[in-house]
Coordinates of C-alpha atoms and ligand atoms in Angstrom, one line a residue:
Chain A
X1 CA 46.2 82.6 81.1
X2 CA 50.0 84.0 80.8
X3 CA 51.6 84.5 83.5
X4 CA 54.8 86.1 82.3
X5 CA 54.7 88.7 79.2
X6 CA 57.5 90.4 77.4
X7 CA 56.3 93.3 75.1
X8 CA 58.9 94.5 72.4
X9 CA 61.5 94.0 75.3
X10 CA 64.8 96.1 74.0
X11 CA 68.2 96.6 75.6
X12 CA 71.7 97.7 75.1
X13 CA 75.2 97.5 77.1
X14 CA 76.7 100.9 76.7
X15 CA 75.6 101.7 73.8
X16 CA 75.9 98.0 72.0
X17 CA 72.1 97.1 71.1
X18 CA 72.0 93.4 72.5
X19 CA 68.1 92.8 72.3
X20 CA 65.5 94.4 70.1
X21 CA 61.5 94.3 69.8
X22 CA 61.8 90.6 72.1
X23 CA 58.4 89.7 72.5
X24 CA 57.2 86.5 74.2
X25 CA 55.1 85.0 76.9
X26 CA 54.7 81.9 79.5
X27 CA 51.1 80.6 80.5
X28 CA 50.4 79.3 83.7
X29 CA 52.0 75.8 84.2
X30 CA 53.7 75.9 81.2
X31 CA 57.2 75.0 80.8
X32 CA 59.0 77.0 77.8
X33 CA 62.4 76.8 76.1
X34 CA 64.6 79.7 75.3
X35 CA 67.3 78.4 73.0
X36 CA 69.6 80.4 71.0
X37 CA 73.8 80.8 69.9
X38 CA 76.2 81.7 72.6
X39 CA 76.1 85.2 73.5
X40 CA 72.7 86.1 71.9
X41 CA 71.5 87.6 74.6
X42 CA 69.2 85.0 76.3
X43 CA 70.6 85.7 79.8
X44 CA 69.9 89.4 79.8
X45 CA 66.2 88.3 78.8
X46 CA 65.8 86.4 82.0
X47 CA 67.7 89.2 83.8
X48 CA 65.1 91.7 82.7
X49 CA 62.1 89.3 83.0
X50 CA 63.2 89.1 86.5
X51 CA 63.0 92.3 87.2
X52 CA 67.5 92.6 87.8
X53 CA 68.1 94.2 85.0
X54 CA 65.8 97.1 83.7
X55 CA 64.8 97.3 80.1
X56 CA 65.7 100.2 77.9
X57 CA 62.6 99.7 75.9
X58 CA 59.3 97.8 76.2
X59 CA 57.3 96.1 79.1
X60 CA 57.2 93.3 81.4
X61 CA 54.0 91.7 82.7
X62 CA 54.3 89.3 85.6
X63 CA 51.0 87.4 87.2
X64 CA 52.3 85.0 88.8
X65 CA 53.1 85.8 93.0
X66 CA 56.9 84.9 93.5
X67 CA 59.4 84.1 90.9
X68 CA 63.1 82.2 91.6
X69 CA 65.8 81.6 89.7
X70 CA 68.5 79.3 89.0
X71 CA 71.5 81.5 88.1
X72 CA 73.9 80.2 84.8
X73 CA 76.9 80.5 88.0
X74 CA 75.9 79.4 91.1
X75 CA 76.0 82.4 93.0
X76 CA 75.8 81.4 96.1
X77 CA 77.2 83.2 99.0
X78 CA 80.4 82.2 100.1
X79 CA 80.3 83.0 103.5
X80 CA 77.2 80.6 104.1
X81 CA 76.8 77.4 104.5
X82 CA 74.7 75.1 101.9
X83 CA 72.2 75.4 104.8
X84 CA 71.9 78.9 105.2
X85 CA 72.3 79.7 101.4
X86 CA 69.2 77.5 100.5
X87 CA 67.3 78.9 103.5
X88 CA 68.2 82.2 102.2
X89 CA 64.8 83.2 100.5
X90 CA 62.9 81.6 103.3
X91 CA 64.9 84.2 105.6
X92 CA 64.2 87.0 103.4
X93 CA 60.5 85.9 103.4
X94 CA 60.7 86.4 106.9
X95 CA 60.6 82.6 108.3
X96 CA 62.6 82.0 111.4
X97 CA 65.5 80.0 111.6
X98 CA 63.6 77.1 113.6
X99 CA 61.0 76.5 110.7
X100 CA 63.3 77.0 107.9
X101 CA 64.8 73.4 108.8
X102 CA 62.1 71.0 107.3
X103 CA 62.3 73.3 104.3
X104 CA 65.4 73.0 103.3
X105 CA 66.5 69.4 104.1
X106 CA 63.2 68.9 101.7
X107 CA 64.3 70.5 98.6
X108 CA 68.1 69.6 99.5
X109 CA 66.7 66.0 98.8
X110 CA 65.1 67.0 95.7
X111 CA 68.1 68.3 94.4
X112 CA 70.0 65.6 95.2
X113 CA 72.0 67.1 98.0
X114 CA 72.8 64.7 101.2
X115 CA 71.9 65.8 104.8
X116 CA 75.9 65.7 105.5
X117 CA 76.7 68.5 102.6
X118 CA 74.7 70.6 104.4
X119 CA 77.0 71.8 107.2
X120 CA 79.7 72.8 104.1
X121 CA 80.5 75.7 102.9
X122 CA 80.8 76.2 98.7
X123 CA 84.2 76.2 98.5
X124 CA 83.9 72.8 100.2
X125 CA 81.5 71.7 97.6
X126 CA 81.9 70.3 94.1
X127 CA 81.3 72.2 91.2
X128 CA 78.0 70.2 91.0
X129 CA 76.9 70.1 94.2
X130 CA 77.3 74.1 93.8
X131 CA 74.8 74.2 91.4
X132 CA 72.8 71.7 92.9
X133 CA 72.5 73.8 95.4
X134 CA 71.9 76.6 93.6
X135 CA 69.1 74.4 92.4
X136 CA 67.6 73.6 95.8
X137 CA 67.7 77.2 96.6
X138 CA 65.2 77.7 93.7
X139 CA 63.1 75.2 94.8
X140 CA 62.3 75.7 98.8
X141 CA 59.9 78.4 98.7
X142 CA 57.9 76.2 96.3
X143 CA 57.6 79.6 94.0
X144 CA 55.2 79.4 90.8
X145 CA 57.3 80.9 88.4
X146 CA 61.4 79.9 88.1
X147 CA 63.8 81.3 85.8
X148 CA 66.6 78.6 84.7
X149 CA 69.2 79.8 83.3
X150 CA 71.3 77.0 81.5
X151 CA 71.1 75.3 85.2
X152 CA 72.3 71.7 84.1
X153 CA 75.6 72.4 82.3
X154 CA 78.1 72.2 84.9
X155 CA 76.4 68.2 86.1
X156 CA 77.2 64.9 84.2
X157 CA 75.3 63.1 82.6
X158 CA 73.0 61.1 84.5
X159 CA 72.4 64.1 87.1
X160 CA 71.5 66.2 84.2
X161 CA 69.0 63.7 83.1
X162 CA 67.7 63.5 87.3
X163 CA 67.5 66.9 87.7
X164 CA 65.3 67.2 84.1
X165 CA 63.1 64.7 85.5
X166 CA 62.8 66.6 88.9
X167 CA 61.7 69.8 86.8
X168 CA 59.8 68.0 84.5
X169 CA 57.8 66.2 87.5
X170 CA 58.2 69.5 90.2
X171 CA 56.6 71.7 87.3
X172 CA 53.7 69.4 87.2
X173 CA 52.7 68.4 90.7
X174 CA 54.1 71.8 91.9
X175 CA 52.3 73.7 89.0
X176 CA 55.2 76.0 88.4
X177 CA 55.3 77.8 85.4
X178 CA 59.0 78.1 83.7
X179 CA 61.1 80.3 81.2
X180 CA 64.3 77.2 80.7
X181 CA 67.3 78.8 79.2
X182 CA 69.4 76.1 77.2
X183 CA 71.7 75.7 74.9
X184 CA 71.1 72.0 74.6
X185 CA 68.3 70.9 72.1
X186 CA 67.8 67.9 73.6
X187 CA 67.3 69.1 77.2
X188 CA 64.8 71.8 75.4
X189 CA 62.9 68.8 73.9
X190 CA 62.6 66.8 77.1
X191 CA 61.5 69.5 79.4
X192 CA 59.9 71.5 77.4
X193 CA 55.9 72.2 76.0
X194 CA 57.5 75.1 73.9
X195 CA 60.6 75.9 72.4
X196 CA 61.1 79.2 71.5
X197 CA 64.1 80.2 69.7
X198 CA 66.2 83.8 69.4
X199 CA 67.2 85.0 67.0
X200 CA 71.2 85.1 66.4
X201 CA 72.0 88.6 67.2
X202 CA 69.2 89.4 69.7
X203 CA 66.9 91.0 67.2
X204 CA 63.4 89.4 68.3
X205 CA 62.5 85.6 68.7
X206 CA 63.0 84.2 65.2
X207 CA 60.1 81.4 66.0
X208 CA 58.6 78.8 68.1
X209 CA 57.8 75.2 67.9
X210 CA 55.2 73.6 69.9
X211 CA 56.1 70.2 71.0
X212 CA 53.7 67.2 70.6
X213 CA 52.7 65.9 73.9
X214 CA 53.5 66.5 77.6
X215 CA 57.1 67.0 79.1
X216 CA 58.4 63.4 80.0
X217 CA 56.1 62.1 77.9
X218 CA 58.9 61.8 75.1
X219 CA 61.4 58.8 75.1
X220 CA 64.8 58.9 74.3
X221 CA 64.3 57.5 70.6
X222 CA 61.1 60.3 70.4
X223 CA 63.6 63.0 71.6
X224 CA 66.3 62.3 69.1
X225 CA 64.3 62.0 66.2
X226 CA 62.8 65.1 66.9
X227 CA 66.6 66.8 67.6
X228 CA 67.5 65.3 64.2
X229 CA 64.5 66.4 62.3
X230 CA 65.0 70.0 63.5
X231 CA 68.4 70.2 62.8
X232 CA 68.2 69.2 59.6
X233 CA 64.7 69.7 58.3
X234 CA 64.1 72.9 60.4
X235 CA 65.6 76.3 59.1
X236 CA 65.1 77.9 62.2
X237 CA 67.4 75.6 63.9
X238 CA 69.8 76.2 61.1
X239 CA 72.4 78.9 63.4
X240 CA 71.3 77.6 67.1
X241 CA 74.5 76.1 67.7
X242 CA 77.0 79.3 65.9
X243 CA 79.8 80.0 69.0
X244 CA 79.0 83.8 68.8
X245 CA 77.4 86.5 66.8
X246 CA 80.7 88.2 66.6
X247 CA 82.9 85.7 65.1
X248 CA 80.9 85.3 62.4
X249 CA 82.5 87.5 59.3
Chain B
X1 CA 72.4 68.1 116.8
X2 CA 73.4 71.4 115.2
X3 CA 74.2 73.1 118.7
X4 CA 77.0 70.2 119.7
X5 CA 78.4 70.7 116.9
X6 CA 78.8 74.4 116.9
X7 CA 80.0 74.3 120.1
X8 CA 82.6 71.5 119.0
X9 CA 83.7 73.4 115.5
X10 CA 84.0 76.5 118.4
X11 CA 86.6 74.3 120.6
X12 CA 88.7 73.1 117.7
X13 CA 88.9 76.3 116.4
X14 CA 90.2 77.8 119.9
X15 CA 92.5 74.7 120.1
X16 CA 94.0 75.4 117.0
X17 CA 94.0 79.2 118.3
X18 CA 95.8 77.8 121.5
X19 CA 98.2 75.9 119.0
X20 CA 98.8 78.9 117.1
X21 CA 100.2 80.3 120.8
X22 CA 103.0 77.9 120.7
X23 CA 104.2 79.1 117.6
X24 CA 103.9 82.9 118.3
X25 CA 106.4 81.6 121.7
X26 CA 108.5 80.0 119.4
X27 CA 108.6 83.6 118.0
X28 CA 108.9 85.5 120.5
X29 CA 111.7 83.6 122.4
X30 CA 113.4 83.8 119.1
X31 CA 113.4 87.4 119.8
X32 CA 114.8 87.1 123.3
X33 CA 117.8 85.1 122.0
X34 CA 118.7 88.0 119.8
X35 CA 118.4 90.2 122.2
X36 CA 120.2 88.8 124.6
X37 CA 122.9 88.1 122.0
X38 CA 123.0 92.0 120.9
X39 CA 123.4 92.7 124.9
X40 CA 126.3 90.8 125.5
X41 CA 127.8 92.4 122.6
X42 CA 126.6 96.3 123.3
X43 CA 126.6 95.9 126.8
X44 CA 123.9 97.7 129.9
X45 CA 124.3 101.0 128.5
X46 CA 122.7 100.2 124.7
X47 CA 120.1 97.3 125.3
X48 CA 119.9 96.1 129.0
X49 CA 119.1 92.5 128.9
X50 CA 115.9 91.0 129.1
X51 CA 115.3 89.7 131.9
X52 CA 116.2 93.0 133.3
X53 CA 113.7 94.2 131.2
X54 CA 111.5 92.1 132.5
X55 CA 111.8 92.5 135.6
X56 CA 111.5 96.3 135.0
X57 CA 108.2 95.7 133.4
X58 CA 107.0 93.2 136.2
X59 CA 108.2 96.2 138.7
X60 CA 106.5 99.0 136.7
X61 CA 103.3 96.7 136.7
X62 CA 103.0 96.0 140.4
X63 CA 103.8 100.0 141.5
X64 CA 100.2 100.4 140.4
X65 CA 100.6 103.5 138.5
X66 CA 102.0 101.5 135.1
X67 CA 98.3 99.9 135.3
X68 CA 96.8 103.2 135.2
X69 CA 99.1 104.7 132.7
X70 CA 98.4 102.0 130.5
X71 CA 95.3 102.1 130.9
X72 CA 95.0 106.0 130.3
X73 CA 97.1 105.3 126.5
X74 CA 94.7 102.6 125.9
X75 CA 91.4 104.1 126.2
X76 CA 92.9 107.2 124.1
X77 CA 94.4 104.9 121.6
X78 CA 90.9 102.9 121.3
X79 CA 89.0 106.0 121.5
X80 CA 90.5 107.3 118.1
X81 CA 90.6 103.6 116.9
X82 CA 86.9 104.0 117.4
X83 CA 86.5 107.4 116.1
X84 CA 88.3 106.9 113.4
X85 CA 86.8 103.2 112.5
X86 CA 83.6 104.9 112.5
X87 CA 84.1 107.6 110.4
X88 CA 86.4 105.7 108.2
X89 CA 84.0 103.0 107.2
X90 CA 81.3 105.7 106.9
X91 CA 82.7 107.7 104.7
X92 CA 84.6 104.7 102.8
X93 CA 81.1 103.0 102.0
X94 CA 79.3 106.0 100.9
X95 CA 82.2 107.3 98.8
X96 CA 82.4 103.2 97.4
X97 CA 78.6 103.5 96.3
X98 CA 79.1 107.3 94.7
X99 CA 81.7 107.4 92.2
X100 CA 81.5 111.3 92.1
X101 CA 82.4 111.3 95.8
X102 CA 85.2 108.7 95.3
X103 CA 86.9 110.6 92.5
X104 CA 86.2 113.9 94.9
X105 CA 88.4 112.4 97.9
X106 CA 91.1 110.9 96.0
X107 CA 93.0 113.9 95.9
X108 CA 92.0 114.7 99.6
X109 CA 93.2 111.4 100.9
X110 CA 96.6 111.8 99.0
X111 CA 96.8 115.2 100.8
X112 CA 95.8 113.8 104.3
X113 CA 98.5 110.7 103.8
X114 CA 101.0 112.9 102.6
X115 CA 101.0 115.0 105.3
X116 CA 103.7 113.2 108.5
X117 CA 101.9 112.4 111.4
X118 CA 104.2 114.5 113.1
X119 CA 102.9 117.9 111.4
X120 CA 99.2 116.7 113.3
X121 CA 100.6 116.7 116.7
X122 CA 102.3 119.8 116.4
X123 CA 98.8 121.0 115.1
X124 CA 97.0 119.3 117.1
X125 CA 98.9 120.7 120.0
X126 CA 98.5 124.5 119.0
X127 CA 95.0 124.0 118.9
X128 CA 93.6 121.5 121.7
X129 CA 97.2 122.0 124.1
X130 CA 98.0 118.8 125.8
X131 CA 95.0 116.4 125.7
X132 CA 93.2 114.0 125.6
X133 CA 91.8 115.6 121.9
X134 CA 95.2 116.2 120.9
X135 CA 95.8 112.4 120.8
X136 CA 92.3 112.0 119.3
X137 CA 93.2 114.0 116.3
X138 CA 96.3 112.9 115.2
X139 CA 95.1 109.2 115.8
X140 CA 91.8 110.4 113.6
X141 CA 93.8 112.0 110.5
X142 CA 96.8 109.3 110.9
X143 CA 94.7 106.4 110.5
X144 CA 91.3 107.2 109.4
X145 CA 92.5 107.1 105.6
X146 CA 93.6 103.6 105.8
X147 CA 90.1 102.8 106.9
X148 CA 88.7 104.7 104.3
X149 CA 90.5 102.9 101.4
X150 CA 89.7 99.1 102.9
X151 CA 86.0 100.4 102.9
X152 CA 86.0 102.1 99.4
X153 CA 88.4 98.3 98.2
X154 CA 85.5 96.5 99.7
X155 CA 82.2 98.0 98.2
X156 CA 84.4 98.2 94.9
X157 CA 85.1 94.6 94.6
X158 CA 82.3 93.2 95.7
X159 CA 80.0 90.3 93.7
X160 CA 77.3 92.0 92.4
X161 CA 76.2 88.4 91.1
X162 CA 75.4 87.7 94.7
X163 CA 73.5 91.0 95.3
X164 CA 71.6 90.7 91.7
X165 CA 70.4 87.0 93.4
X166 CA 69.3 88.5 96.5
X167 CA 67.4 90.8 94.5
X168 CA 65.3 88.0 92.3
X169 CA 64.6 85.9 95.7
X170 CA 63.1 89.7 97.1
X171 CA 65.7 91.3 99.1
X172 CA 65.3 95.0 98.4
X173 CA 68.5 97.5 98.6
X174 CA 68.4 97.7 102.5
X175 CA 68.4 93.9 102.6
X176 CA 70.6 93.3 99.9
X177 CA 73.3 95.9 102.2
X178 CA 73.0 94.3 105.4
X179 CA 72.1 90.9 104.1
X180 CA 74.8 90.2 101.3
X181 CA 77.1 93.8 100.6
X182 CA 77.8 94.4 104.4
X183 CA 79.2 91.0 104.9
X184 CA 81.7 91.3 101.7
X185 CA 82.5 94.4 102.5
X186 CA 83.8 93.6 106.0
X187 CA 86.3 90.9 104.6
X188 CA 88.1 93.7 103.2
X189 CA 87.4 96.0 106.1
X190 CA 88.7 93.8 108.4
X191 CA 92.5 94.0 107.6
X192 CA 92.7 97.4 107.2
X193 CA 91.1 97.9 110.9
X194 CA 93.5 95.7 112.3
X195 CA 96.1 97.6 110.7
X196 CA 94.5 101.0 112.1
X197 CA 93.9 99.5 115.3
X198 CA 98.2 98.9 115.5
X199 CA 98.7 102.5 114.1
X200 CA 96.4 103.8 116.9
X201 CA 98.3 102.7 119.6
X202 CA 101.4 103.6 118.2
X203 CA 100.3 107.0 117.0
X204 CA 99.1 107.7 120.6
X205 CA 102.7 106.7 122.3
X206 CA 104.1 109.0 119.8
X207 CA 101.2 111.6 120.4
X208 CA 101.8 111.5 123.7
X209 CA 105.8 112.0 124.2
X210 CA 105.7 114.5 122.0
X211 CA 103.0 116.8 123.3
X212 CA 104.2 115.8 127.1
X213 CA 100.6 114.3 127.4
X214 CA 101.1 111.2 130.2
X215 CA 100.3 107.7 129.6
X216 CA 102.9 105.7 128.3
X217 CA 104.6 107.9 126.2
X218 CA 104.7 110.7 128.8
X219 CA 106.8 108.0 131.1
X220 CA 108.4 107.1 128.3
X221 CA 110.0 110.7 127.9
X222 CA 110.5 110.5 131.3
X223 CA 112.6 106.9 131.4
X224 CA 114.8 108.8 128.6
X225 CA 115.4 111.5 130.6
X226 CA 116.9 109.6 133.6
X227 CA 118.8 107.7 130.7
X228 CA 116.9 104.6 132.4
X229 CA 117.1 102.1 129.3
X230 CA 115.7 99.4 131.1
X231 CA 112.7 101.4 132.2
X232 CA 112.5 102.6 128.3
X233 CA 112.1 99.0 127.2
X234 CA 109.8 98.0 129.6
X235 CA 107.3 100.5 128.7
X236 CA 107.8 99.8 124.5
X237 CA 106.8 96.0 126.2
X238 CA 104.0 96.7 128.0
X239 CA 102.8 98.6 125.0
X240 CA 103.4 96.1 122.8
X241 CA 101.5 93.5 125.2
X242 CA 98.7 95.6 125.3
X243 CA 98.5 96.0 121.6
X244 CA 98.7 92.3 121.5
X245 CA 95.8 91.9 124.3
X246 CA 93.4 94.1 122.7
X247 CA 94.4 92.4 119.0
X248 CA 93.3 89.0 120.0
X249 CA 90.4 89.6 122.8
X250 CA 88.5 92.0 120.9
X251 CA 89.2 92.2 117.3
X252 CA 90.5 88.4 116.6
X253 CA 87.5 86.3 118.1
X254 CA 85.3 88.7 116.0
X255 CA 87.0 88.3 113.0
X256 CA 87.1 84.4 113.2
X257 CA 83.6 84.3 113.8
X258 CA 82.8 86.6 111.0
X259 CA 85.1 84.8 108.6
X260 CA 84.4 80.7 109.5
X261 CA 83.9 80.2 105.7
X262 CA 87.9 81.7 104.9
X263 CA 88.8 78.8 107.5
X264 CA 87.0 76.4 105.3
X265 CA 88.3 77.4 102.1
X266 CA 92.1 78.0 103.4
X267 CA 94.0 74.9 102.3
X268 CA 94.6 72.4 104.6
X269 CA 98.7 73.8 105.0
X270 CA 97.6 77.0 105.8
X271 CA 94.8 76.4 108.5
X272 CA 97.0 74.6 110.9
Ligands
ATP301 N1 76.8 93.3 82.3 C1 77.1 93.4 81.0 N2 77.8 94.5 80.5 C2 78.1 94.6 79.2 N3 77.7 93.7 78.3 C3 77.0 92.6 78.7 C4 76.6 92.4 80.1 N4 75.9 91.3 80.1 C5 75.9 90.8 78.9 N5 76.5 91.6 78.0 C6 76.6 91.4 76.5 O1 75.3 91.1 76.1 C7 75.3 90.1 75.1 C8 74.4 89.0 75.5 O2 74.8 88.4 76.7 P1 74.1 87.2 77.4 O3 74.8 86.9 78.7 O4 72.6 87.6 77.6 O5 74.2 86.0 76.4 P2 73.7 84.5 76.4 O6 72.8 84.3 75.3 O7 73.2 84.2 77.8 O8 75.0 83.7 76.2 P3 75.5 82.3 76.8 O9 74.7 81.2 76.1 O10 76.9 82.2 76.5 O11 75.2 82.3 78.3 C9 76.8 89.6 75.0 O12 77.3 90.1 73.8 C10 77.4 90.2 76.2 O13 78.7 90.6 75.9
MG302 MG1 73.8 83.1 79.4

């Protein structure tokens, strides 16, 4: 069953055509990869899967019941605390202050957040512990569909590699289905059942690759073969990692 | 837990309000020493000294009828502050969320701010005589553009991002206002009522002299008639204080706890 569909999904920015004809889909507890060059447009296609932006052309289809996402800047409001900004969906869902509590200290954990950066407001927090929170904020009203755009690049190393894990196990105890923007091959290898890449200036999704196995299932020496092999065998990997569509002569 | 230590961030914050007293004495008696300086030099006659002023005010105060004077050019100074707060942000945010309207008042605000205050009372005077609405009006056209702008500033410069995240976690455009635009609109809102709130009072005094409508400024007229300088300044003072008691019991302890997050991101320098 898909949960997410994308039919022929076109947009511009006055007047410049950014995405054309961007067909794709997401089945239920399924984790897929969006991977593409710098300024290809993979943002807006989250944007307009998540109903933020509105497509010129085509049509989305969402079955799934509530959808989060996990914003490429934090965005989280400056005014709140870490508290109240990761209790913020649970207040617009209506929950009252009093039972929000549990909620959020438990997917504050998850993300990696102490109890004692709760009380702190963003511009107290690091640039990570922004995003984390960002991250937990995605995460407390256990949703079953969450957008990711790039969420990982602002967090070193071995937080990136926790947090993958935490998707990678949250998507299959929680059964949350996922679209996972990234630039990084190797993060869309280890999280991934699908990678699906775009093509370099937005015009449709030049192909997919079906990964062998289940998320976490691949070991480091699995994952970097596999990295190698695309980039070098693959010719749809060939212009993943270009800057930008527009500096190319 | 979280209670105690709400109350406690509360009591360091009025401390360091407390704290920031001493320095605005420091100020103030600055201000005295000058003074006093400038009457030795000019004498009685130019700038009585200020303990005489002082004890003018203190006099003024216990007659009864300064009380009730004050109070009259208070509640006509807040009544246009409120007036013109109200229509101000009104008209601000809706002109901030319709371009068309925006580009509309533009040349209507330039008119209204170009126009002296003074022109209003005279105006103002023709049409209402000496009252109350006389006051009302000028305060309204005076300070309601300044209002205006700090409303239009803040719906213009707010973070969509924020609003476009409310949106994916649900929040639609009624919550996204009060929830996320309202509160970033009111950091820029904030300043410019503080400033209209000053304006007010002073816009009333003048108001008031001129269109011989009581309150302060009508005794004011009154002190300059019977060349009593001493009176004269004790009156500008016990505007002045009331400016400064209606600044920091209503619109500072509302701003603070509105804006608890500016405290946190200040640096450390600034915040004491
Ligand atoms: N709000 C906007 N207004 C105008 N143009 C925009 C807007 N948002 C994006 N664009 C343009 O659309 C194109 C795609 O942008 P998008 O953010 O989707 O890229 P991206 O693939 O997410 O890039 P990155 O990997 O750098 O995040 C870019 O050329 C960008 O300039
Ligand atoms: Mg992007």
């Amino acid at each position: 069953m898909t949960v997410l569909e994308l039919q022929r999904i076109g947009h511009s920015f006055f007047g410049r055509k950014v995405l054309d004809a961007i067909s794709l889909s997401v089945g239920a507890g399924e984790i897929v990869a969006l991977v593409g060059p710098s300024g290809s447009g993979k943002s807006t296609i989250a944007h307009i899967a998540a109903g933020v932006v509105d497509a010129r052309e085509g049509r989305v289809v969402r079955r799934y019941h509530r959808h989060t996402m996990v914003f490429q800047d934090p965005r989280l409001m400056p005014w709140a605390t870490a508290r109240d900004n990761i209790g913020f969906p649970l207040r617009l869902a209506g929950v009252r202050r009093g039972g929000r509590d549990g909620a959020i200290r438990a997917a504050a954990l998850r993300a990696g957040l102490l109890p004692e950066d709760l009380d702190k407001y963003p511009s107290e927090l690091s640039g990570g512990m922004r995003q984390r929170t960002a991250i937990a904020r995605a995460l407390v009203t256990d949703p079953d569909f969450i957008y990711f755009d790039e969420p990982f690049t602002a967090l070193d190393v071995a937080l990136k590699r926790r947090m993958q894990d935490l998707v990678i196990k949250a998507a299959a105890s929680a059964h949350f289905a996922a679209l996972f923007i990234t630039h990084d091959l190797s993060e869309a290898i280890r999280i991934s059942h699908r990678i699906l890449v775009l093509d370099a200036n937005g015009r449709g999704i030049a192909g997919a690759r079906i990964l062998p196995g289940a998320p976490g299932s691949r070991d480091d020496a699995a994952v970097f073969a596999l990295r190698q092999r695309f980039l070098t065998e693959d010719p749809l990997f060939a212009r993943i990692h270009d800057i930008d569509e527009r500096l190319r002569p | 837990m979280r209670p105690v230590s709400s109350a406690l961030d509360r009591l360091s914050r009025f401390g360091r309000f407390l704290w920031s007293g001493w320095a605005g004495l420091a100020g103030l008696a600055l201000i005295a020493a000058l003074w006093q300086a400038g009457h030795e030099a000019y004498g009685d006659f130019i700038l009585p000294a200020p303990l005489d002023t002082l004890i003018a005010g203190w006099r003024l105060l216990h007659d009864g009828s300064a009380v009730e004077l004050l109070a009259l050019t208070t509640r006509r100074a807040l009544a246009g502050f409120a007036l013109c707060a109200v229509i101000g942000t009104a008209a601000g945010v809706a002109a901030g969320y319709s371009p068309a309207t925006l580009r509309l008042s533009r040349p209507v605000l330039t008119v209204l701010m170009g126009v002296p205050p003074i022109a209003w009372i005279v105006l103002a005077m023709i049409w209402f005589g000496a009252s109350d609405r006389t006051v009302a009006m000028t305060i309204l056209v005076s300070t309601t553009p300044v209002v205006f702008i700090g409303a239009v500033e803040g719906v213009t410069t707010r973070d969509r991002g924020i609003e476009d995240m409310a949106r994916v976690f649900g929040a639609g455009p009624i919550r996204r206002f009060t929830h996320v635009a309202a509160r970033q609109i009111s950091t820029q809102l904030f300043p410019a009522l503080i400033l209209a709130l000053g304006s007010s009072f002073k816009v009333a005094i003048m108001a008031e002299l001129l269109a011989n409508a009581g309150g302060i400024g009508g005794a004011l007229a009154r002190a300059r008639a019977m060349l009593d300088i001493a009176e004269a300044m004790a009156w500008v003072g016990l505007a002045v204080a009331a400016l400064i008691v209606v600044e920091y019991v209503l619109i500072r302890p509302l701003r603070s706890e509105l804006e608890r997050w500016r405290d946190a991101a200040a640096p450390w320098g600034v915040k004491r």
